[in-house]
Amino acid sequence: GAGVSQSPSNKVTEKGKDVELRCDPISGHTALYWYRQSLGQGLEFLIYFQGNSAPDKSGLPSDRFSAERTGGSVSTLTIQRTQQEDSAVYLCASSLFGLGNTGELFFGEGSRLTVL
Amino acid sequence: AQSVAQPEDQVNVAEGNPLTVKCTYSVSGNPYLFWYVQYPNRGLQFLLKYITGDNLVKGSYGFEAEFNKSQTSFHLKKPSALVSDSALYFCAVRVHTGTASKLTFGTGTRLQVTL
């Protein structure tokens, strides 16, 4: 597609339920990033994929959070047993080769998660 | 730890006046610095970057930023603000971790431009 696509754009769930957030990066982009943006906070790095592997998953806040990427393209971020503190906007970004060259990331519009 | 700081939560400026959004950095080695803008209910958009070379970097929408090594700053500027510039602005620095690179963002500064 022309840009980074994320779905769903909005998700309301009950505490304790599992959620899956999807990211479809720009075609041909090998690097994919997940960030979390909480109200009043900056962007918090979660995980980075290069191809299908994740060389840096240091930002995942707990073992309830996991992510995978298949075919070097679509990525899914899964949050198990959601908690109210998981409420945030989850942003996905992609770049052509990772940040080795230009450092420019292309962001999707985010998935807003609300945990009741 | 490598990081950026944005000391102002909000900046208010009248349309037509110059604007400055501040950013300071703390990195080891040469910094790669970026500015992104976020309009309401949208993702972030790249504005400009400093990698090397000229300390004054020009970017999209008439924005520019000045890299100052002695003051470890990378302030975003525009000579004449527009109401449509009202948005959330993020400064970021590239951070290497092993074989990976990522952008670490500041907490953001909300720019409000009024008539």
mmCIF file of C-alpha atoms in Angstrom, chain A residues 33 35 37 40-43 45 48 55-56 58 91 99-109 112, chain B residues 32 34 36 38 41-44 46 49 51 88 90 94 97 99-108:
data_model
loop_
_atom_site.group_PDB
_atom_site.id
_atom_site.type_symbol
_atom_site.label_atom_id
_atom_site.label_comp_id
_atom_site.label_asym_id
_atom_site.label_seq_id
_atom_site.Cartn_x
_atom_site.Cartn_y
_atom_site.Cartn_z
ATOM 1 C CA TYR A 33 8.841 -0.787 14.738
ATOM 2 C CA TYR A 35 5.765 2.197 19.732
ATOM 3 C CA GLN A 37 1.904 6.511 23.073
ATOM 4 C CA GLY A 40 0.588 12.846 28.324
ATOM 5 C CA GLN A 41 3.582 10.662 27.583
ATOM 6 C CA GLY A 42 6.036 10.512 24.771
ATOM 7 C CA LEU A 43 6.525 7.585 22.479
ATOM 8 C CA PHE A 45 9.642 1.953 22.066
ATOM 9 C CA TYR A 48 11.920 -3.667 16.347
ATOM 10 C CA PRO A 55 16.893 -7.988 17.280
ATOM 11 C CA ASP A 56 15.519 -5.577 19.859
ATOM 12 C CA SER A 58 13.733 -4.587 25.008
ATOM 13 C CA LEU A 91 1.884 3.106 16.646
ATOM 14 C CA LEU A 99 17.974 3.289 10.577
ATOM 15 C CA GLY A 100 21.418 2.696 9.156
ATOM 16 C CA ASN A 101 20.974 5.175 6.357
ATOM 17 C CA THR A 102 18.483 7.967 6.793
ATOM 18 C CA GLY A 103 16.683 7.237 10.028
ATOM 19 C CA GLU A 104 13.351 8.272 8.587
ATOM 20 C CA LEU A 105 10.423 6.262 9.863
ATOM 21 C CA PHE A 106 7.005 6.176 8.233
ATOM 22 C CA PHE A 107 4.234 5.891 10.799
ATOM 23 C CA GLY A 108 0.751 4.493 10.625
ATOM 24 C CA GLU A 109 -2.146 6.346 12.215
ATOM 25 C CA ARG A 112 -6.226 3.280 20.004
ATOM 26 C CA TYR B 32 21.642 11.653 14.603
ATOM 27 C CA PHE B 34 15.190 14.191 14.085
ATOM 28 C CA TYR B 36 8.561 14.681 13.806
ATOM 29 C CA GLN B 38 1.814 14.717 14.919
ATOM 30 C CA ASN B 41 -5.594 11.646 15.478
ATOM 31 C CA ARG B 42 -2.791 11.047 13.011
ATOM 32 C CA GLY B 43 0.510 9.223 13.032
ATOM 33 C CA LEU B 44 3.829 11.001 13.158
ATOM 34 C CA PHE B 46 8.952 13.254 9.488
ATOM 35 C CA LYS B 49 16.965 15.411 10.372
ATOM 36 C CA ILE B 51 23.138 13.615 10.337
ATOM 37 C CA LEU B 88 2.423 18.001 18.729
ATOM 38 C CA PHE B 90 8.622 15.344 18.878
ATOM 39 C CA ARG B 94 18.927 7.511 16.879
ATOM 40 C CA THR B 97 21.695 -1.276 20.573
ATOM 41 C CA THR B 99 23.029 -4.601 15.741
ATOM 42 C CA ALA B 100 19.780 -2.698 15.969
ATOM 43 C CA SER B 101 18.915 0.951 15.700
ATOM 44 C CA LYS B 102 15.842 2.706 16.977
ATOM 45 C CA LEU B 103 14.604 6.214 17.539
ATOM 46 C CA THR B 104 14.197 7.414 21.099
ATOM 47 C CA PHE B 105 11.674 10.223 21.336
ATOM 48 C CA GLY B 106 11.214 13.119 23.684
ATOM 49 C CA THR B 107 7.951 13.660 25.526
ATOM 50 C CA GLY B 108 6.648 16.070 22.918
#
